[in-house]
XYZ file of N, CA and C in Angstrom:
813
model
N -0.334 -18.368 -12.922
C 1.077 -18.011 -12.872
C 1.576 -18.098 -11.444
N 3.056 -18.224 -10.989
C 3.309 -18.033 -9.984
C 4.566 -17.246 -9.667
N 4.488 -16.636 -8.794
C 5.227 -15.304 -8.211
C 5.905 -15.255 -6.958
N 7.315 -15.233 -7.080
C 8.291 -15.801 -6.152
C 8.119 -14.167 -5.351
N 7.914 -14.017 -4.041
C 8.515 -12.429 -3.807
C 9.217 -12.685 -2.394
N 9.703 -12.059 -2.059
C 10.614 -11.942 -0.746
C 11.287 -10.282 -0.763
N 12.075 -10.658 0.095
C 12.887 -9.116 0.946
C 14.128 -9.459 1.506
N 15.199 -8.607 1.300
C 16.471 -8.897 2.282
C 16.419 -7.230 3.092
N 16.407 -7.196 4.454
C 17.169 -6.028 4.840
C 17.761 -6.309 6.079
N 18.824 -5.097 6.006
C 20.099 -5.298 6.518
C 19.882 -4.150 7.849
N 20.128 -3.846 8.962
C 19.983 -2.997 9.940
C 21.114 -2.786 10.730
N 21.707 -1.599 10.983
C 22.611 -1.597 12.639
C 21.838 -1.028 13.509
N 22.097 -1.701 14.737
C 21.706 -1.240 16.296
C 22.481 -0.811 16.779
N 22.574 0.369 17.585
C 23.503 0.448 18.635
C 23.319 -0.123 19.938
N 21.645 -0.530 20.358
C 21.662 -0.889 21.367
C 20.331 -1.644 21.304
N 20.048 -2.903 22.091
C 19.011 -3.739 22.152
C 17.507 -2.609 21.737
N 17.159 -3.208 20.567
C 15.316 -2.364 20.088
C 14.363 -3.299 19.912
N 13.413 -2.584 20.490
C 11.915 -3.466 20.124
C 12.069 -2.499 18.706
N 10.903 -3.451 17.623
C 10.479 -3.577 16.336
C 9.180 -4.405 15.977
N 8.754 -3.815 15.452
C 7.462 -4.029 15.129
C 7.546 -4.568 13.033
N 6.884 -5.665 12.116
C 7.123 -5.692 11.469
C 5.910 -6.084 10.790
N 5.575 -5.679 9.454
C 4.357 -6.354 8.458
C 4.675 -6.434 7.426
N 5.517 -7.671 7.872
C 6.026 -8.075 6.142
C 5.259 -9.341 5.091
N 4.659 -9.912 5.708
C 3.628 -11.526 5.081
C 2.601 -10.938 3.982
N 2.760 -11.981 3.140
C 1.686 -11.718 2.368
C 0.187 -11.873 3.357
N -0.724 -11.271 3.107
C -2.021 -11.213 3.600
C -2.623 -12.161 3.976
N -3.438 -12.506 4.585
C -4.512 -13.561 4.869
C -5.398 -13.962 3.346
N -5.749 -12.911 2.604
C -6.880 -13.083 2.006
C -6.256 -13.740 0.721
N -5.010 -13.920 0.759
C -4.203 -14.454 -0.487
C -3.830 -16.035 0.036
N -4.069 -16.417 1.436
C -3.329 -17.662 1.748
C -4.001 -18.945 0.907
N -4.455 -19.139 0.762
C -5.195 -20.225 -0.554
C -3.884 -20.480 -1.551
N -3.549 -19.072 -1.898
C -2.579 -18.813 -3.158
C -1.009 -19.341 -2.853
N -0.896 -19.702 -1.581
C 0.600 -19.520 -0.656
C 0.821 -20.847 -1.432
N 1.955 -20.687 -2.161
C 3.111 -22.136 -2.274
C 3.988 -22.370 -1.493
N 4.638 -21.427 -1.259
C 5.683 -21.527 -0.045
C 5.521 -20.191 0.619
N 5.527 -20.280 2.069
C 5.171 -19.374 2.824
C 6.556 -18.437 2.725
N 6.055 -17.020 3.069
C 7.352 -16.199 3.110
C 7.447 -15.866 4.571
N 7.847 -16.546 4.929
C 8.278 -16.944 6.500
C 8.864 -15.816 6.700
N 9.572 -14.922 7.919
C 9.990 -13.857 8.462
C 11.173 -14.825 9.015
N 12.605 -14.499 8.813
C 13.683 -14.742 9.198
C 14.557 -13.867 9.786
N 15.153 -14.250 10.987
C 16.380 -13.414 11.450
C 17.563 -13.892 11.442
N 18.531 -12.716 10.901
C 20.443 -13.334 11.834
C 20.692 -12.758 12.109
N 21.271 -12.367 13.470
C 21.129 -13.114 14.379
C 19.652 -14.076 14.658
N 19.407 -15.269 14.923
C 17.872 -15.576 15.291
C 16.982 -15.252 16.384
N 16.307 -14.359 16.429
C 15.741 -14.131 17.724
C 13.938 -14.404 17.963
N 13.532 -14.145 18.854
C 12.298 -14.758 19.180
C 11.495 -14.047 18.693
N 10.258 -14.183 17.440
C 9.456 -13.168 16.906
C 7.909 -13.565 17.294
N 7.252 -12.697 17.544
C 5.861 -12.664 18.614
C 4.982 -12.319 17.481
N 4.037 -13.136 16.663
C 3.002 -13.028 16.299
C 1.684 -12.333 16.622
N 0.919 -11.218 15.745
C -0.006 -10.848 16.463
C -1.288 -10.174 15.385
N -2.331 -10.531 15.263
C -2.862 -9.572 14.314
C -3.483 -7.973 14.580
N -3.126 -7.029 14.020
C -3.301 -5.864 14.437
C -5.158 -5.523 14.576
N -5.392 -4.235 14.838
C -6.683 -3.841 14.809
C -7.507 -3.521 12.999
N -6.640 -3.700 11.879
C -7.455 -3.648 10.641
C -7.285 -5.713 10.199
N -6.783 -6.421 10.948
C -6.661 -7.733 10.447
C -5.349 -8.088 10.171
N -4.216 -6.944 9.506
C -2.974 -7.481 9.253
C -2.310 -8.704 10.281
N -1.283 -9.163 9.810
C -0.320 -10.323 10.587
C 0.871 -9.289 10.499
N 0.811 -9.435 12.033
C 2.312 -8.800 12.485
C 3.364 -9.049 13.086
N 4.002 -8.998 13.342
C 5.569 -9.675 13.952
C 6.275 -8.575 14.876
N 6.525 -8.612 16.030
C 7.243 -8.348 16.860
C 8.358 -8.521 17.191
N 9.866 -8.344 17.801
C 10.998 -8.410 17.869
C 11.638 -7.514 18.924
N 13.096 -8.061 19.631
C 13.562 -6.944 20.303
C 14.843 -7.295 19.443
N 15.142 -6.593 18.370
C 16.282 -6.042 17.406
C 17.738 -6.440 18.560
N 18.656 -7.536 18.650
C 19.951 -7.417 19.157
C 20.858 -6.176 18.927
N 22.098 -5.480 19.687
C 22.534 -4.677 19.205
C 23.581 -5.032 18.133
N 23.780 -4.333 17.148
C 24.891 -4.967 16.469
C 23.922 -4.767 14.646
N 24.213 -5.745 14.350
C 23.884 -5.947 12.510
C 22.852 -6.982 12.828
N 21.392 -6.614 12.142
C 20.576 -7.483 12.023
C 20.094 -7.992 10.554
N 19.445 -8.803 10.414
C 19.156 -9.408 8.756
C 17.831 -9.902 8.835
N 17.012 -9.191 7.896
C 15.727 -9.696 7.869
C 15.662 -10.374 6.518
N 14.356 -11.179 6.497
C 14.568 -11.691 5.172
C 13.564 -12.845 4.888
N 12.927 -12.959 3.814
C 11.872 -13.709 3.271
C 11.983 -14.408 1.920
N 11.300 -15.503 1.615
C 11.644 -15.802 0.431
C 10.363 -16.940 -0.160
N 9.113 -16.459 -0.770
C 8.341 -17.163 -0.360
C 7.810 -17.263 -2.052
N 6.467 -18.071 -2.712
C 5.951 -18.147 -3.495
C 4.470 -18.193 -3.482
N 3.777 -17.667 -4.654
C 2.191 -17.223 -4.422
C 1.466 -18.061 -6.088
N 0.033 -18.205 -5.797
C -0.236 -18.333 -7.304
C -0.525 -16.901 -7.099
N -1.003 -16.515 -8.317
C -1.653 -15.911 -9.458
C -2.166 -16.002 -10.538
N -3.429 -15.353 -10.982
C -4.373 -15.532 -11.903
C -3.598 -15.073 -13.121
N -2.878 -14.316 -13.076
C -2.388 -13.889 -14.015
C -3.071 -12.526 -14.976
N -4.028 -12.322 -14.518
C -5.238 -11.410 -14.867
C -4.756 -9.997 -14.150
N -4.737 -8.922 -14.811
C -4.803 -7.333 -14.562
C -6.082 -7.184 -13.603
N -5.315 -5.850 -12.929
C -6.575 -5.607 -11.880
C -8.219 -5.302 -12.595
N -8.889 -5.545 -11.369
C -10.484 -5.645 -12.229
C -11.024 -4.373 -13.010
N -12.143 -3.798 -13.419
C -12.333 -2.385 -14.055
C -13.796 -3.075 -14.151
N -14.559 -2.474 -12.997
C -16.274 -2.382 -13.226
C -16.276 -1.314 -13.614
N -16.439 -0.388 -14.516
C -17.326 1.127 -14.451
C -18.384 1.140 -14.121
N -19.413 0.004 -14.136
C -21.045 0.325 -13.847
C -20.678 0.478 -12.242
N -19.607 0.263 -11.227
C -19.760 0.305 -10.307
C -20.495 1.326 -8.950
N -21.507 1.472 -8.448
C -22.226 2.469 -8.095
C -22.013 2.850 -6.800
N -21.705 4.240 -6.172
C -21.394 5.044 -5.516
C -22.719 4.629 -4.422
N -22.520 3.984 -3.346
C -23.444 4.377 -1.938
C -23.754 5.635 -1.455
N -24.824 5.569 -1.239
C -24.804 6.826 0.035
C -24.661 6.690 1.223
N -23.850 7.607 2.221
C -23.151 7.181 3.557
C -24.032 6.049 4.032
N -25.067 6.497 4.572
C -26.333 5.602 5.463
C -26.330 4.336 5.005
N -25.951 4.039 3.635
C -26.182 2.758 2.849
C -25.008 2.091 3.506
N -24.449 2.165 3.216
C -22.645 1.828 3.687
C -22.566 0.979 4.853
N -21.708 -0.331 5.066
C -21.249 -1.261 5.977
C -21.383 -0.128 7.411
N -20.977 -0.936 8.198
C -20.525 -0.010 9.536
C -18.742 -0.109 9.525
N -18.258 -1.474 8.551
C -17.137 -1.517 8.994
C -16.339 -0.729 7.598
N -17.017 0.105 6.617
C -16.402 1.003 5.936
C -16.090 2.509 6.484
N -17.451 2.781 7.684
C -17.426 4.275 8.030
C -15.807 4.838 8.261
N -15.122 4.250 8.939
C -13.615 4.456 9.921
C -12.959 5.287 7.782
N -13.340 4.318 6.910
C -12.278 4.836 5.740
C -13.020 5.924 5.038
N -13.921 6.610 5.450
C -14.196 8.277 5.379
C -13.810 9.331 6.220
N -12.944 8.628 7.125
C -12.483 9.802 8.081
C -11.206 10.239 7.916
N -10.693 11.438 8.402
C -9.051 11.647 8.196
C -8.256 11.555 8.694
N -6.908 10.846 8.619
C -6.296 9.913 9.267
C -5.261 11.166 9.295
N -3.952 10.781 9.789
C -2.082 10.722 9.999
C -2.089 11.499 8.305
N -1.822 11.083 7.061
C -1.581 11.509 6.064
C -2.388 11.761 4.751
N -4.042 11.302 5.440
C -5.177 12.156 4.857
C -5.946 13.277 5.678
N -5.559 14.714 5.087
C -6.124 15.351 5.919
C -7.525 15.937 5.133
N -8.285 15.400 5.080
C -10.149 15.380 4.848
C -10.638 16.872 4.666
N -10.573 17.365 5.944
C -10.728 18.304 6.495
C -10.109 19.639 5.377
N -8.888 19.963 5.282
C -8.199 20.498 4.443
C -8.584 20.453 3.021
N -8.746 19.288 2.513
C -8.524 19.098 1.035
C -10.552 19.034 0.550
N -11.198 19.213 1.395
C -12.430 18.636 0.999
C -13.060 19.965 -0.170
N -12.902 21.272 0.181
C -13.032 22.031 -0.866
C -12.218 21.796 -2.041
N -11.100 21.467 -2.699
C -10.686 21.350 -3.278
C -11.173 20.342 -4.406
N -11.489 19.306 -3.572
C -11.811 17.841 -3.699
C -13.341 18.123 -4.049
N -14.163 19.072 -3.545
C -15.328 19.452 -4.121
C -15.388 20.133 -5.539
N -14.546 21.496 -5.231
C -14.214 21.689 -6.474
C -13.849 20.971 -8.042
N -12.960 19.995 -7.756
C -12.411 19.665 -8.879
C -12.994 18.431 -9.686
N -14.277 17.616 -8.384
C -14.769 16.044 -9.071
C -16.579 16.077 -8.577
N -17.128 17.506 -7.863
C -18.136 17.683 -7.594
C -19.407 16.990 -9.271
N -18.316 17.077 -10.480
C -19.493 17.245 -11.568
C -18.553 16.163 -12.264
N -18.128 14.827 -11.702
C -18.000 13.709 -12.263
C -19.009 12.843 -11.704
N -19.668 12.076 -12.704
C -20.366 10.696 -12.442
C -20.224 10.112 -11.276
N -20.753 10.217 -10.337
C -20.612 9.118 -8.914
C -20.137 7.375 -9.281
N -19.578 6.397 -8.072
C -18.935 5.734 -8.681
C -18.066 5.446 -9.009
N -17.550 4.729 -9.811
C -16.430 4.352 -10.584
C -15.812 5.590 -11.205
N -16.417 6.195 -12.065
C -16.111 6.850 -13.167
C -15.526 7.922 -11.790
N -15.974 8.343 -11.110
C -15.592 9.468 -10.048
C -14.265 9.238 -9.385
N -14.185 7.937 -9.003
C -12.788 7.062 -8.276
C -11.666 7.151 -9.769
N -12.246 6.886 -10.651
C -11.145 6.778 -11.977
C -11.076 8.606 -11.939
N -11.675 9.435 -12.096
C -11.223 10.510 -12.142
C -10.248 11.384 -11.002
N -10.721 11.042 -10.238
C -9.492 11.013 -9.148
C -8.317 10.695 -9.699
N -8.077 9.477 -9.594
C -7.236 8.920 -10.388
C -6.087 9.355 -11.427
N -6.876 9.901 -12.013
C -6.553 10.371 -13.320
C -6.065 11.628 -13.234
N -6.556 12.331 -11.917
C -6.294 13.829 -11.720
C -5.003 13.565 -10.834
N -4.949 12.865 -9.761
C -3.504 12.813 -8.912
C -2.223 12.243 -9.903
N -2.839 11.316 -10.764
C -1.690 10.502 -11.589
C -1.026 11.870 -12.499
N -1.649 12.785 -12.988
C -1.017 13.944 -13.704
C -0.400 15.226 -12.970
N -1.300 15.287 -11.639
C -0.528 16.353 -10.599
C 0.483 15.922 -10.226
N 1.092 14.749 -10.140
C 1.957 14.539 -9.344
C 3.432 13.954 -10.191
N 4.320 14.550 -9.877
C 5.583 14.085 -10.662
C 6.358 12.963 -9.583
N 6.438 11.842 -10.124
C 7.120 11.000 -9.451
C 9.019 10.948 -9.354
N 9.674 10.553 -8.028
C 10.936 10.507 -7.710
C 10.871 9.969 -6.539
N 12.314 9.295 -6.479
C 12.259 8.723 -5.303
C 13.118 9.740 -4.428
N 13.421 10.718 -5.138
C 14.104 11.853 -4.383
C 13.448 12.655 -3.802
N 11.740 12.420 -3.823
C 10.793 13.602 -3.411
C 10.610 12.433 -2.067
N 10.428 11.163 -1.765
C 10.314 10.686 -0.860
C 10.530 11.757 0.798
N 9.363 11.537 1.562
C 9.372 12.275 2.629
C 8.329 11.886 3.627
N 9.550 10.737 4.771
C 8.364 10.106 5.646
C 7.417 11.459 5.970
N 7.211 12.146 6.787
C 6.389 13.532 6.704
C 5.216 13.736 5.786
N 5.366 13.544 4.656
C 4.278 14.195 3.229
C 3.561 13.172 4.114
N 1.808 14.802 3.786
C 1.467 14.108 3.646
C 0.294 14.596 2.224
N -1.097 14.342 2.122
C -2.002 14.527 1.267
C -1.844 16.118 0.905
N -2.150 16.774 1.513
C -2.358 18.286 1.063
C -1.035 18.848 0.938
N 0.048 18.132 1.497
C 1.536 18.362 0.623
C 1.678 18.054 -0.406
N 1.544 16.876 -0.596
C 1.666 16.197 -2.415
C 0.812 17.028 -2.833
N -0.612 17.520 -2.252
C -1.648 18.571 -3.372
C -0.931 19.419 -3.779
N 0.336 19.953 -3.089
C 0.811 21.830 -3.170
C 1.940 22.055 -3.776
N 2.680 20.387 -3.347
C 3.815 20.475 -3.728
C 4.288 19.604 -5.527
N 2.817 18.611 -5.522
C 2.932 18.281 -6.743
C 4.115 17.128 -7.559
N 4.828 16.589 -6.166
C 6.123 15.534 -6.270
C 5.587 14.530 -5.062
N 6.161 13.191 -5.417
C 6.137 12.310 -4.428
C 6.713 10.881 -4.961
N 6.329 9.687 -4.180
C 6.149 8.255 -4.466
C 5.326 8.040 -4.475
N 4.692 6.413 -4.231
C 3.577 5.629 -4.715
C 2.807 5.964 -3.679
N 3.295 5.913 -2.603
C 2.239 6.403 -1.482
C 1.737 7.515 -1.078
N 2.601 8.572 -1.641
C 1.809 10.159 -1.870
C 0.687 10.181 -3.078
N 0.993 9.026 -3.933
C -0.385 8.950 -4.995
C -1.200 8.830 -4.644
N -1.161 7.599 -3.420
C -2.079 6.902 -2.776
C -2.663 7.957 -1.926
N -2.399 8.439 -0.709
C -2.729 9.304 -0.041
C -3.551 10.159 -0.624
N -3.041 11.198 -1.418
C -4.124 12.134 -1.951
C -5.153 11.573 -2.680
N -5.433 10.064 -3.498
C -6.149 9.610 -3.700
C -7.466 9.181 -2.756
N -6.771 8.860 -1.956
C -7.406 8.512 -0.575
C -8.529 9.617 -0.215
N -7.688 10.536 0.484
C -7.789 11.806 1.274
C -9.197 12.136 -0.205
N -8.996 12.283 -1.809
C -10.161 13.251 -2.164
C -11.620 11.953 -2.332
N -11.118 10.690 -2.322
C -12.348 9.963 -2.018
C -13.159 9.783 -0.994
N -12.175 10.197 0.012
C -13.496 9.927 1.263
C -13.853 11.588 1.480
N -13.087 12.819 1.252
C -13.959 14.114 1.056
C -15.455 13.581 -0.099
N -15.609 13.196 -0.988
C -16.086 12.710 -1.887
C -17.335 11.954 -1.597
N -17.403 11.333 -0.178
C -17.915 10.556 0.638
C -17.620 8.655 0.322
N -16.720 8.415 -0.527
C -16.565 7.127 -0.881
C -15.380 6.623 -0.266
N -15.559 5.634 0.667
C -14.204 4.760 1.879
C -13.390 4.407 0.765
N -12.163 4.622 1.182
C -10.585 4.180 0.777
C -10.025 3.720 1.775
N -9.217 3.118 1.640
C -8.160 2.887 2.263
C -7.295 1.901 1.695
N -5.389 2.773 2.497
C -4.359 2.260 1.996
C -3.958 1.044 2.046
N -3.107 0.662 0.881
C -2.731 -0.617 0.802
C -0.902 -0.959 0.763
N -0.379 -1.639 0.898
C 0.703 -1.857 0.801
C 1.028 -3.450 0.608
N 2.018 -3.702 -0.357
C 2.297 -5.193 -0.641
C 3.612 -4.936 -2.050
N 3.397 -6.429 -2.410
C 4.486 -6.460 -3.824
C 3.729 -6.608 -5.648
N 4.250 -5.414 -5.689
C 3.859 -5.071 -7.057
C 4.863 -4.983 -8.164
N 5.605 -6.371 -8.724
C 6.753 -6.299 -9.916
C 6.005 -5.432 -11.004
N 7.351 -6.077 -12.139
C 6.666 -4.986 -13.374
C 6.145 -6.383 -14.538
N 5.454 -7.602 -13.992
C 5.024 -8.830 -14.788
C 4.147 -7.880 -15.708
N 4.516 -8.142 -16.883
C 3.274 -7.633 -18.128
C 3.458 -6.223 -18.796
N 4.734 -5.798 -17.891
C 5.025 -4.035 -18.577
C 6.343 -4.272 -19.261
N 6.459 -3.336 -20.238
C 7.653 -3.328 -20.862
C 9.176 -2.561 -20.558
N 10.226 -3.473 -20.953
C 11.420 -2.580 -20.453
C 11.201 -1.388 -20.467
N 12.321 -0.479 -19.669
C 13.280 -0.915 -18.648
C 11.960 -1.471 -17.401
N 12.581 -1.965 -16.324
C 12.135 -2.418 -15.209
C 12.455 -1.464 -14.371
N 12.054 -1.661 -13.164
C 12.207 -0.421 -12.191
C 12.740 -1.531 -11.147
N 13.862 -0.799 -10.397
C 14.268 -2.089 -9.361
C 13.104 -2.479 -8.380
N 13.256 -3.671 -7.443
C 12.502 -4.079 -6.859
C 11.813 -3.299 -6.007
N 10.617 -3.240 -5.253
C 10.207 -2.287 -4.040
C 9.241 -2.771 -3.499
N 8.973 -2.396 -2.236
C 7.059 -2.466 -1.805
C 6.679 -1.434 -2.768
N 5.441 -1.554 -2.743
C 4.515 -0.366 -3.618
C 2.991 -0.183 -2.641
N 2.651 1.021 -2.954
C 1.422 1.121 -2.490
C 0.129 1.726 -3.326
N -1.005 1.551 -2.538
C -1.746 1.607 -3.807
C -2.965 2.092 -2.879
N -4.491 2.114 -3.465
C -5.479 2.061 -2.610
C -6.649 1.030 -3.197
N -7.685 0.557 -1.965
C -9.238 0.323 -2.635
C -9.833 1.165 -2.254
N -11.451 1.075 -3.206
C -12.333 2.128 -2.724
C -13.642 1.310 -2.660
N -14.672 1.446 -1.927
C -15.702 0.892 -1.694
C -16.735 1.133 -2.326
N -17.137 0.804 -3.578
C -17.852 1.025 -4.171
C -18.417 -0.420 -4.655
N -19.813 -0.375 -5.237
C -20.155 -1.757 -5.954
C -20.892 -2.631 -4.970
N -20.660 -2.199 -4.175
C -21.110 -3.495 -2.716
C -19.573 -4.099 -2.361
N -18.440 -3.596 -2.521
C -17.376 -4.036 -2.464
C -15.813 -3.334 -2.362
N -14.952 -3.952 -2.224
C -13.723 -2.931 -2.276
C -12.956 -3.448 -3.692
N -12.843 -2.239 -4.465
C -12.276 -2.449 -5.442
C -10.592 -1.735 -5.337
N -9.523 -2.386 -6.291
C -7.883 -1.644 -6.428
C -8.215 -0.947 -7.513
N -7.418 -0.065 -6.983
C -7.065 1.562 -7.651
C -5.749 1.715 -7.010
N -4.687 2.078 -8.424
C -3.572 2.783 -8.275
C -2.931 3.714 -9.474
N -3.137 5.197 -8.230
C -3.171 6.468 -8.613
C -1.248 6.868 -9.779
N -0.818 5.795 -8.620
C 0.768 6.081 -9.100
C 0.601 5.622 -10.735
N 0.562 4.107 -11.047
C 0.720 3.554 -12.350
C -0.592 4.093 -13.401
N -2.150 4.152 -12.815
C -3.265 4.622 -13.149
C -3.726 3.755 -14.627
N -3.245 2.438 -14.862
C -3.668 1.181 -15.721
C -3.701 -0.245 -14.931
N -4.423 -0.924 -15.270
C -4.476 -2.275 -14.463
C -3.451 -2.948 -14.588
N -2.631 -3.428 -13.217
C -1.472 -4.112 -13.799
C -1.954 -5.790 -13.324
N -0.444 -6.463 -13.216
C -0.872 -7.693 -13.140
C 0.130 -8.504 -12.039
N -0.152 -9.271 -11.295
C 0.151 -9.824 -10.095
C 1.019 -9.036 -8.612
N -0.118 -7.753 -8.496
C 0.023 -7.327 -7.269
C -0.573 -8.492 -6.111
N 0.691 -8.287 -5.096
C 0.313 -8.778 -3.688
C 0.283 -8.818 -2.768
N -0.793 -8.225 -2.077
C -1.360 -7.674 -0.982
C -0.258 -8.251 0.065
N 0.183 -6.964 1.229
C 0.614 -7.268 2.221
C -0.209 -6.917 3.481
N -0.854 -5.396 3.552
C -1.713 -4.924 4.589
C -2.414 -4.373 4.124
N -3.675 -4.077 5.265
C -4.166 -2.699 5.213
C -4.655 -1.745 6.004
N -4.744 -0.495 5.691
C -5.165 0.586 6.933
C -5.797 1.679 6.289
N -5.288 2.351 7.182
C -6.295 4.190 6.982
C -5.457 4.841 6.255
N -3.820 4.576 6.783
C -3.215 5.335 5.428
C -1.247 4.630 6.008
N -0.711 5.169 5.569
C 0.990 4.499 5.522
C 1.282 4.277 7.438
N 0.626 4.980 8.099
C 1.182 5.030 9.217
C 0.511 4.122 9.701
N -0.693 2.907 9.414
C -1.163 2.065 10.257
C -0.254 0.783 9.722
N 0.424 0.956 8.452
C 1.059 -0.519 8.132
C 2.430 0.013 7.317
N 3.662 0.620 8.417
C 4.919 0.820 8.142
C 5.319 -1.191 7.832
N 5.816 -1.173 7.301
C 6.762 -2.695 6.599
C 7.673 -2.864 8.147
N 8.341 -1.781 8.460
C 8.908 -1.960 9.860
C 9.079 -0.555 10.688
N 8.888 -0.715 11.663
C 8.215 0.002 13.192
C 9.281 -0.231 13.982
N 10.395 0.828 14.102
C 11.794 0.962 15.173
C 11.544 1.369 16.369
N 12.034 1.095 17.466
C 11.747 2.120 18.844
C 12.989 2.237 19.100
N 14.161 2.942 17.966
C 15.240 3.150 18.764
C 16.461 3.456 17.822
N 17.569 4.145 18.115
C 18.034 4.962 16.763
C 18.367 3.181 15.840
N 18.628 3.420 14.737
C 19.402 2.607 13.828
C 19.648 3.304 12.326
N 20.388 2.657 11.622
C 20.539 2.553 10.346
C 20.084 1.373 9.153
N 19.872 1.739 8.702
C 19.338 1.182 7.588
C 20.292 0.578 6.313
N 20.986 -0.390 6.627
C 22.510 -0.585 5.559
C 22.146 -1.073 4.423
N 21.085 -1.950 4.295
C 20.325 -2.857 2.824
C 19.508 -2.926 2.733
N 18.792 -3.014 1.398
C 17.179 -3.190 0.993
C 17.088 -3.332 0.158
N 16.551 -4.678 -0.416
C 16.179 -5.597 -1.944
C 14.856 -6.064 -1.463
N 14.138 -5.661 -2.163
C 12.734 -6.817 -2.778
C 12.708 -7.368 -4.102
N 12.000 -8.277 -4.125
C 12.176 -9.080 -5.492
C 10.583 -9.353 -5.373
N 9.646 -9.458 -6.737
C 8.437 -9.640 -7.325
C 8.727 -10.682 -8.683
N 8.743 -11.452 -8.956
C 9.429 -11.876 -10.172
C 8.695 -13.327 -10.862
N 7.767 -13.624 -11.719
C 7.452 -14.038 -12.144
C 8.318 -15.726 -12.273
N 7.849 -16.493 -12.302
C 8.329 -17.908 -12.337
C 7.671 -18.516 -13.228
N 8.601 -19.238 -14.414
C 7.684 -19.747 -15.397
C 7.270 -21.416 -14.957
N 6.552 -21.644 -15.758
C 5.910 -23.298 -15.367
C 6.789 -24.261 -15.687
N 6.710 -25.027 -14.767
C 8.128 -26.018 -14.672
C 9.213 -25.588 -13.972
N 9.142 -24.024 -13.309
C 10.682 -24.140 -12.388
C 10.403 -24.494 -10.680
């Protein structure tokens, strides 16, 4: 299958800003690239390529003052296939573990480890290691948590969504996060474009979405706490320790925020 996605947003400056941006589909998807979703400006200004410290592709900018326009418009394959589901997948023990998983057992900006690890003992200490342990997670944040986009709160973070029990996709994510690596199993956050290809009306308007993997299997597997069923043609934009290593865009300076459309949208064969 193939999957058109892009972004329009709209910005005021009051005065010349650096900006920081991670909007591209991923590296690990470029095979899949039909048409690149190039990073565009209007006004046009000079954008500085760079890959961060987890691998993302990032983009740099000094924002003109005035009205700026960002904007992408690109195409991907896809398998067309729902996310994977090993259950035999088997739980490492730390020592076993990469060196380059250790960093996603620690507690970041909006997993706080530390805090939630009794809890997180408490509530999945006597699930199956593994898969079945990562799905129970899962299964436990997807019901604690009442979704709105009115609970949205750059701030939340993990042991807020624990208390407070409201959020978005990335407070799913987070506390998902935050009770797998108490748990001793690496997570870490994800962010990219996730339409609604394969679910039934209504649709939900366009958005980034976020989600997590977890390292299990000899591998990193997707898990997402928000939807908590395999969906079908998510696409990876970044990744990190948790929302604050891969903001979509990074301001150094007041503005407003006037527009914001994403589009995920399925393309049938032959267009």
């Amino acid at each position: 299958m193939k999957i058109r996605v892009g972004y329009e947003m709209i910005y005021d400056f009051p005065q010349p800003t650096p900006m920081i941006m991670v909007l591209g589909t991923h590296f690990t998807r470029a095979s899949d690239v039909i048409v690149p979703d190039h990073l565009t400006t209007s006004p046009s200004v000079p954008i500085t390529p760079y890959r961060d410290g987890f691998g993302n592709w990032c983009s740099r900018i000094v924002a003109p003052a005035g009205r700026l326009h960002l904007a992408a418009d690109g195409m991907v394959r896809d398998s067309g296939l729902p996310d994977v589901v090993v259950p035999s997948a088997i739980q490492h023990a730390v020592e076993d573990l990469p060196a380059d998983t250790l960093v996603y057992l620690l507690g970041s900006r909006y997993c706080e480890t530390d805090r939630l690890s009794d809890d997180a003992w408490r509530l999945f200490q006597n699930t199956t290691p593994g898969w079945p342990r990562v799905q129970a997670i899962c299964d436990f944040v997807h019901g604690h948590i009442a979704f709105g986009y009115e609970h949205a709160r750059a701030t939340m973070t993990a042991l807020e969504v624990f208390n407070e029990g409201k959020g978005v996709c990335r407070d799913y994510a987070h506390l998902a996060i935050a009770f797998c690596r108490c748990m001793n199993i690496p997570a870490r956050y994800c962010t990219g474009y996730l339409g609604d290809i394969g679910m039934p009306p209504p649709w939900a308007a366009g958005d980034f979405a976020g989600w997590f993997e977890a390292y299990i299997g000899g591998r990193w597997y997707t898990f997402d706490a928000r939807n908590n069923i395999p969906r079908i043609g998510r696409v990876l934009i970044a990744q990190g320790r948790d929302a604050s290593d891969v903001p979509i865009t990074q301001t150094f300076g007041p503005n407003t925020l006037v527009s914001f459309r994403v589009w995920t949208d399925e393309v049938k064969e032959g267009a």
